[in-house]
Every structure is written in C-alpha cells, then in structure tokens.
Amino acid sequence: MRFERYGIGIAKGMALTFKHLFRHPITTQYPEERLTVSRRIRGNELVWDKEKCTGCATCAKSCPQGAIQIITSVKAEENKYVVEKFEVDIGYCIFCGLCVESCPYEALFMSYDYERARYRRQELVMAKEGLLLSDKKQPSGYARPKVEATLPKQTLLLDRDKVKK
Ligand code: SF4
Ligand code: SF4
C-alpha cells in the first residue's frame, strides 16, 4: 500500500502509455483509405429487384418503423400486381434487415454501401428508381447467401500489410 504513495501507480500507467506510443498505428485514414466491409453488411440503403418483386408488401408489413410504402394496382389480364410506388424513408430506417429477411421472393437486399450522409432529410427518401438493382448498386450478402459468395473477403485491420506481426 505504501508504494502506491510513491508513484508506482503512475509509473505503471506511463509504462503502458509508452508501450503503445511506439506501436505501429493501426487506424485507417478514411476516406483516403478504405477497408473492405463485411460481406453481410447491413448498409444504409435498400436494393430492390423490380423483376422479382410481386408487390406482396410483406416487407412493408414487417418493417417496425413503417419506413416502406408500397402502392400497387391490379393488372387483371396478367393476374398480377403492378408496383406503382415503392418508397423507403432511410431517415426512419434502423437497418434491422427484417424487410429483407421477410421477402418471400428474394427481391429485396440490404445495401453493400455505407455512405449515405445527406444534409436534408427529404434526400433520404428513396423512390423505386433510386433503389433499383443495377450494375452500380451492389447488394449485400445479408440473408442472401448466393450474393455473399460473390463478394470479397472483409479486410480486418490486423490483415493489413503495414501492421507489424
Ligand atoms: S431495414 Fe428494418 S427499419 Fe429499415 S426498412 Fe427494412 S424493416 Fe424497416
Ligand atoms: S416482400 Fe419482396 S416481393 Fe413483396 S413487395 Fe416487398 S420486395 Fe416485393
């Protein structure tokens, strides 16, 4: 107990500080340097496959935030629904993934993207044109094992070359 009074505790703390002071940095200088994210990332938007979607609205009913709005019309001659409106308010979305998990036709995906910061809330409302699955919109492998198999392996900080073993 008496040793504590003579600064042993401070010396221990400083020893730990110096140990880390000379360690190679493992931080990432974002946005210049980017790591590959998890293949199952729940990115901050949704990706919608128009061709597979039947307009059943299961995703909208599963959403705890009420963030998905779907309006359909009936195409009687083809005995199917036409999706007139498919809109997601990303400002309300909590990226829980329940809509993606519940879609019976695998027509909805979480996004692989994680950069959707905007200055205005209304810019976070995504209409169907903005959600469409395309070459520029990479879906995440979350709840979609076939997509997951096509994505690159996640980079962990410890995997990087510049980190000393
Ligand atoms: S990820 Fe969750 S909160 Fe976001 S739209 Fe889907 S169900 Fe709703
Ligand atoms: S659950 Fe799937 S198929 Fe049904 S409306 Fe939503 S995205 Fe379309």
PDB file of C-alpha atoms and ligand atoms in Angstrom:
ATOM      1  CA  MET A   1       0.000   0.000   0.000  1.00  0.00           C
ATOM      2  CA  ARG A   2       2.787   2.380   0.898  1.00  0.00           C
ATOM      3  CA  PHE A   3       4.437   2.005  -2.546  1.00  0.00           C
ATOM      4  CA  GLU A   4       1.324   3.432  -4.197  1.00  0.00           C
ATOM      5  CA  ARG A   5       2.023   6.679  -2.406  1.00  0.00           C
ATOM      6  CA  TYR A   6       5.427   6.884  -4.109  1.00  0.00           C
ATOM      7  CA  GLY A   7       4.017   6.951  -7.626  1.00  0.00           C
ATOM      8  CA  ILE A   8       4.146   3.248  -8.548  1.00  0.00           C
ATOM      9  CA  GLY A   9       0.661   3.522  -9.993  1.00  0.00           C
ATOM     10  CA  ILE A  10       1.676   6.471 -12.190  1.00  0.00           C
ATOM     11  CA  ALA A  11       4.804   4.622 -13.341  1.00  0.00           C
ATOM     12  CA  LYS A  12       2.704   1.597 -14.351  1.00  0.00           C
ATOM     13  CA  GLY A  13       0.331   3.836 -16.272  1.00  0.00           C
ATOM     14  CA  MET A  14       3.180   5.638 -18.059  1.00  0.00           C
ATOM     15  CA  ALA A  15       4.840   2.328 -18.949  1.00  0.00           C
ATOM     16  CA  LEU A  16       1.645   1.249 -20.667  1.00  0.00           C
ATOM     17  CA  THR A  17       1.383   4.611 -22.420  1.00  0.00           C
ATOM     18  CA  PHE A  18       4.959   4.360 -23.759  1.00  0.00           C
ATOM     19  CA  LYS A  19       4.391   0.792 -24.887  1.00  0.00           C
ATOM     20  CA  HIS A  20       1.545   1.995 -27.121  1.00  0.00           C
ATOM     21  CA  LEU A  21       3.331   5.189 -28.144  1.00  0.00           C
ATOM     22  CA  PHE A  22       5.858   3.243 -30.235  1.00  0.00           C
ATOM     23  CA  ARG A  23       3.405   0.690 -31.603  1.00  0.00           C
ATOM     24  CA  HIS A  24       2.695   0.869 -35.346  1.00  0.00           C
ATOM     25  CA  PRO A  25      -0.582   2.762 -35.948  1.00  0.00           C
ATOM     26  CA  ILE A  26      -3.490   0.553 -36.951  1.00  0.00           C
ATOM     27  CA  THR A  27      -6.042   3.266 -37.627  1.00  0.00           C
ATOM     28  CA  THR A  28      -7.435   3.821 -41.106  1.00  0.00           C
ATOM     29  CA  GLN A  29      -7.249   7.238 -42.741  1.00  0.00           C
ATOM     30  CA  TYR A  30     -10.814   7.348 -44.052  1.00  0.00           C
ATOM     31  CA  PRO A  31     -11.864   8.396 -46.671  1.00  0.00           C
ATOM     32  CA  GLU A  32      -8.459   8.168 -48.417  1.00  0.00           C
ATOM     33  CA  GLU A  33      -8.063   4.627 -47.177  1.00  0.00           C
ATOM     34  CA  ARG A  34     -10.981   2.196 -47.107  1.00  0.00           C
ATOM     35  CA  LEU A  35     -11.290  -1.321 -45.838  1.00  0.00           C
ATOM     36  CA  THR A  36     -13.456  -3.958 -47.449  1.00  0.00           C
ATOM     37  CA  VAL A  37     -16.574  -4.248 -45.347  1.00  0.00           C
ATOM     38  CA  SER A  38     -18.268  -7.427 -44.169  1.00  0.00           C
ATOM     39  CA  ARG A  39     -19.945  -9.429 -46.913  1.00  0.00           C
ATOM     40  CA  ARG A  40     -23.102  -9.375 -44.783  1.00  0.00           C
ATOM     41  CA  ILE A  41     -23.069  -5.657 -44.007  1.00  0.00           C
ATOM     42  CA  ARG A  42     -26.466  -4.064 -43.441  1.00  0.00           C
ATOM     43  CA  GLY A  43     -25.566  -0.988 -45.463  1.00  0.00           C
ATOM     44  CA  ASN A  44     -27.581   2.166 -45.116  1.00  0.00           C
ATOM     45  CA  GLU A  45     -29.972   1.811 -48.015  1.00  0.00           C
ATOM     46  CA  LEU A  46     -32.004  -0.953 -49.638  1.00  0.00           C
ATOM     47  CA  VAL A  47     -31.647  -2.521 -53.072  1.00  0.00           C
ATOM     48  CA  TRP A  48     -34.789  -3.635 -54.872  1.00  0.00           C
ATOM     49  CA  ASP A  49     -35.126  -6.161 -57.686  1.00  0.00           C
ATOM     50  CA  LYS A  50     -38.062  -4.897 -59.713  1.00  0.00           C
ATOM     51  CA  GLU A  51     -38.251  -8.068 -61.810  1.00  0.00           C
ATOM     52  CA  LYS A  52     -38.665 -10.387 -58.831  1.00  0.00           C
ATOM     53  CA  CYS A  53     -40.953  -8.164 -56.757  1.00  0.00           C
ATOM     54  CA  THR A  54     -44.620  -9.190 -56.806  1.00  0.00           C
ATOM     55  CA  GLY A  55     -45.887  -6.229 -54.786  1.00  0.00           C
ATOM     56  CA  CYS A  56     -46.988  -8.530 -51.952  1.00  0.00           C
ATOM     57  CA  ALA A  57     -45.980  -5.841 -49.383  1.00  0.00           C
ATOM     58  CA  THR A  58     -44.668  -8.409 -46.879  1.00  0.00           C
ATOM     59  CA  CYS A  59     -41.575  -6.231 -46.460  1.00  0.00           C
ATOM     60  CA  ALA A  60     -43.651  -3.152 -45.613  1.00  0.00           C
ATOM     61  CA  LYS A  61     -45.714  -5.126 -43.072  1.00  0.00           C
ATOM     62  CA  SER A  62     -42.531  -6.463 -41.449  1.00  0.00           C
ATOM     63  CA  CYS A  63     -40.943  -3.051 -41.014  1.00  0.00           C
ATOM     64  CA  PRO A  64     -41.092  -1.955 -37.369  1.00  0.00           C
ATOM     65  CA  GLN A  65     -40.501   1.646 -38.429  1.00  0.00           C
ATOM     66  CA  GLY A  66     -43.135   1.882 -41.126  1.00  0.00           C
ATOM     67  CA  ALA A  67     -40.358   3.075 -43.411  1.00  0.00           C
ATOM     68  CA  ILE A  68     -41.562   1.270 -46.558  1.00  0.00           C
ATOM     69  CA  GLN A  69     -44.520   2.465 -48.600  1.00  0.00           C
ATOM     70  CA  ILE A  70     -45.907   0.339 -51.400  1.00  0.00           C
ATOM     71  CA  ILE A  71     -48.819   1.119 -53.696  1.00  0.00           C
ATOM     72  CA  THR A  72     -49.896  -1.436 -56.266  1.00  0.00           C
ATOM     73  CA  SER A  73     -52.517  -1.647 -58.956  1.00  0.00           C
ATOM     74  CA  VAL A  74     -54.101  -4.792 -60.355  1.00  0.00           C
ATOM     75  CA  LYS A  75     -53.232  -5.967 -63.835  1.00  0.00           C
ATOM     76  CA  ALA A  76     -56.216  -8.269 -64.314  1.00  0.00           C
ATOM     77  CA  GLU A  77     -55.252  -9.611 -67.742  1.00  0.00           C
ATOM     78  CA  GLU A  78     -51.939 -10.935 -66.369  1.00  0.00           C
ATOM     79  CA  ASN A  79     -53.377 -11.780 -62.936  1.00  0.00           C
ATOM     80  CA  LYS A  80     -50.718  -9.799 -61.083  1.00  0.00           C
ATOM     81  CA  TYR A  81     -49.976  -6.599 -59.224  1.00  0.00           C
ATOM     82  CA  VAL A  82     -48.058  -3.711 -60.711  1.00  0.00           C
ATOM     83  CA  VAL A  83     -45.887  -1.838 -58.223  1.00  0.00           C
ATOM     84  CA  GLU A  84     -46.791   1.814 -58.721  1.00  0.00           C
ATOM     85  CA  LYS A  85     -44.871   3.119 -55.741  1.00  0.00           C
ATOM     86  CA  PHE A  86     -42.049   1.557 -53.750  1.00  0.00           C
ATOM     87  CA  GLU A  87     -40.534   4.081 -51.414  1.00  0.00           C
ATOM     88  CA  VAL A  88     -38.231   3.756 -48.433  1.00  0.00           C
ATOM     89  CA  ASP A  89     -37.569   6.534 -45.963  1.00  0.00           C
ATOM     90  CA  ILE A  90     -33.995   5.821 -44.976  1.00  0.00           C
ATOM     91  CA  GLY A  91     -34.264   8.561 -42.344  1.00  0.00           C
ATOM     92  CA  TYR A  92     -36.593   6.295 -40.352  1.00  0.00           C
ATOM     93  CA  CYS A  93     -34.898   3.015 -41.221  1.00  0.00           C
ATOM     94  CA  ILE A  94     -32.914   1.376 -38.428  1.00  0.00           C
ATOM     95  CA  PHE A  95     -31.249  -1.129 -40.806  1.00  0.00           C
ATOM     96  CA  CYS A  96     -32.611  -4.092 -38.896  1.00  0.00           C
ATOM     97  CA  GLY A  97     -32.891  -6.177 -42.071  1.00  0.00           C
ATOM     98  CA  LEU A  98     -36.355  -7.584 -41.232  1.00  0.00           C
ATOM     99  CA  CYS A  99     -37.802  -6.480 -44.570  1.00  0.00           C
ATOM    100  CA  VAL A 100     -35.029  -8.305 -46.422  1.00  0.00           C
ATOM    101  CA  GLU A 101     -35.440 -11.453 -44.330  1.00  0.00           C
ATOM    102  CA  SER A 102     -39.195 -11.489 -44.792  1.00  0.00           C
ATOM    103  CA  CYS A 103     -39.305 -11.017 -48.570  1.00  0.00           C
ATOM    104  CA  PRO A 104     -40.566 -14.368 -49.929  1.00  0.00           C
ATOM    105  CA  TYR A 105     -39.179 -13.707 -53.420  1.00  0.00           C
ATOM    106  CA  GLU A 106     -35.661 -12.520 -52.555  1.00  0.00           C
ATOM    107  CA  ALA A 107     -36.446  -9.249 -54.268  1.00  0.00           C
ATOM    108  CA  LEU A 108     -35.071  -7.003 -51.535  1.00  0.00           C
ATOM    109  CA  PHE A 109     -31.498  -6.693 -50.270  1.00  0.00           C
ATOM    110  CA  MET A 110     -29.599  -4.649 -47.764  1.00  0.00           C
ATOM    111  CA  SER A 111     -27.039  -2.483 -49.495  1.00  0.00           C
ATOM    112  CA  TYR A 112     -23.277  -3.023 -49.520  1.00  0.00           C
ATOM    113  CA  ASP A 113     -22.864   0.771 -49.456  1.00  0.00           C
ATOM    114  CA  TYR A 114     -22.378   2.692 -46.223  1.00  0.00           C
ATOM    115  CA  GLU A 115     -22.094   6.297 -47.377  1.00  0.00           C
ATOM    116  CA  ARG A 116     -25.463   7.997 -47.498  1.00  0.00           C
ATOM    117  CA  ALA A 117     -24.933  11.067 -45.351  1.00  0.00           C
ATOM    118  CA  ARG A 118     -27.113  13.921 -46.600  1.00  0.00           C
ATOM    119  CA  TYR A 119     -27.752  17.481 -45.490  1.00  0.00           C
ATOM    120  CA  ARG A 120     -31.535  17.284 -45.921  1.00  0.00           C
ATOM    121  CA  ARG A 121     -33.923  14.664 -44.564  1.00  0.00           C
ATOM    122  CA  GLN A 122     -36.011  14.617 -47.730  1.00  0.00           C
ATOM    123  CA  GLU A 123     -32.939  13.410 -49.635  1.00  0.00           C
ATOM    124  CA  LEU A 124     -33.123  10.237 -47.559  1.00  0.00           C
ATOM    125  CA  VAL A 125     -36.470   9.259 -49.058  1.00  0.00           C
ATOM    126  CA  MET A 126     -35.678   6.781 -51.810  1.00  0.00           C
ATOM    127  CA  ALA A 127     -38.167   6.118 -54.567  1.00  0.00           C
ATOM    128  CA  LYS A 128     -38.045   2.969 -56.661  1.00  0.00           C
ATOM    129  CA  GLU A 129     -35.688   4.455 -59.281  1.00  0.00           C
ATOM    130  CA  GLY A 130     -33.121   5.052 -56.541  1.00  0.00           C
ATOM    131  CA  LEU A 131     -33.477   1.559 -55.106  1.00  0.00           C
ATOM    132  CA  LEU A 132     -33.268  -0.400 -58.344  1.00  0.00           C
ATOM    133  CA  LEU A 133     -30.831  -3.268 -58.533  1.00  0.00           C
ATOM    134  CA  SER A 134     -28.252  -2.401 -61.197  1.00  0.00           C
ATOM    135  CA  ASP A 135     -24.556  -2.707 -62.021  1.00  0.00           C
ATOM    136  CA  LYS A 136     -23.922   0.380 -59.896  1.00  0.00           C
ATOM    137  CA  LYS A 137     -25.825  -0.889 -56.867  1.00  0.00           C
ATOM    138  CA  GLN A 138     -24.155  -3.773 -55.112  1.00  0.00           C
ATOM    139  CA  PRO A 139     -26.465  -5.704 -52.782  1.00  0.00           C
ATOM    140  CA  SER A 140     -25.119  -7.065 -49.511  1.00  0.00           C
ATOM    141  CA  GLY A 141     -24.934 -10.766 -48.760  1.00  0.00           C
ATOM    142  CA  TYR A 142     -27.090 -10.229 -45.651  1.00  0.00           C
ATOM    143  CA  ALA A 143     -29.706 -13.038 -45.643  1.00  0.00           C
ATOM    144  CA  ARG A 144     -28.670 -13.745 -49.256  1.00  0.00           C
ATOM    145  CA  PRO A 145     -26.013 -16.490 -49.238  1.00  0.00           C
ATOM    146  CA  LYS A 146     -25.739 -16.570 -53.049  1.00  0.00           C
ATOM    147  CA  VAL A 147     -24.786 -12.880 -53.113  1.00  0.00           C
ATOM    148  CA  GLU A 148     -22.474 -13.336 -50.151  1.00  0.00           C
ATOM    149  CA  ALA A 149     -20.493 -15.986 -52.039  1.00  0.00           C
ATOM    150  CA  THR A 150     -19.666 -13.466 -54.786  1.00  0.00           C
ATOM    151  CA  LEU A 151     -18.310 -10.718 -52.524  1.00  0.00           C
ATOM    152  CA  PRO A 152     -14.690 -10.146 -51.468  1.00  0.00           C
ATOM    153  CA  LYS A 153     -13.475 -11.138 -48.032  1.00  0.00           C
ATOM    154  CA  GLN A 154     -13.672  -8.495 -45.353  1.00  0.00           C
ATOM    155  CA  THR A 155     -10.426  -6.664 -44.578  1.00  0.00           C
ATOM    156  CA  LEU A 156      -9.616  -6.666 -40.902  1.00  0.00           C
ATOM    157  CA  LEU A 157      -7.172  -4.125 -39.532  1.00  0.00           C
ATOM    158  CA  LEU A 158      -4.873  -6.936 -38.473  1.00  0.00           C
ATOM    159  CA  ASP A 159      -4.784  -8.308 -42.042  1.00  0.00           C
ATOM    160  CA  ARG A 160      -3.121  -5.235 -43.438  1.00  0.00           C
ATOM    161  CA  ASP A 161       0.477  -5.448 -44.633  1.00  0.00           C
ATOM    162  CA  LYS A 162       1.683  -2.425 -42.758  1.00  0.00           C
ATOM    163  CA  VAL A 163       0.659  -3.853 -39.413  1.00  0.00           C
ATOM    164  CA  LYS A 164       3.660  -5.464 -37.750  1.00  0.00           C
ATOM    165  CA  LYS A 165       3.108  -9.029 -36.554  1.00  0.00           C
TER     166      LYS A 165
HETATM  167  S1  SF4 B   1     -34.178  -2.466 -42.561  1.00  0.00           S
HETATM  168 FE1  SF4 B   1     -35.711  -2.583 -40.877  1.00  0.00          FE
HETATM  169  S2  SF4 B   1     -36.289  -0.451 -40.472  1.00  0.00           S
HETATM  170 FE2  SF4 B   1     -35.248  -0.462 -42.470  1.00  0.00          FE
HETATM  171  S3  SF4 B   1     -36.888  -0.612 -43.966  1.00  0.00           S
HETATM  172 FE3  SF4 B   1     -36.204  -2.719 -43.526  1.00  0.00          FE
HETATM  173  S4  SF4 B   1     -37.536  -3.467 -41.857  1.00  0.00           S
HETATM  174 FE4  SF4 B   1     -37.754  -1.217 -41.979  1.00  0.00          FE
HETATM  175  S1  SF4 B   2     -41.743  -8.542 -49.785  1.00  0.00           S
HETATM  176 FE1  SF4 B   2     -40.414  -8.693 -51.586  1.00  0.00          FE
HETATM  177  S2  SF4 B   2     -41.808  -9.255 -53.249  1.00  0.00           S
HETATM  178 FE2  SF4 B   2     -43.086  -8.496 -51.567  1.00  0.00          FE
HETATM  179  S3  SF4 B   2     -43.322  -6.279 -52.012  1.00  0.00           S
HETATM  180 FE3  SF4 B   2     -41.558  -6.467 -50.674  1.00  0.00          FE
HETATM  181  S4  SF4 B   2     -39.776  -6.579 -52.081  1.00  0.00           S
HETATM  182 FE4  SF4 B   2     -41.631  -7.014 -53.278  1.00  0.00          FE
END
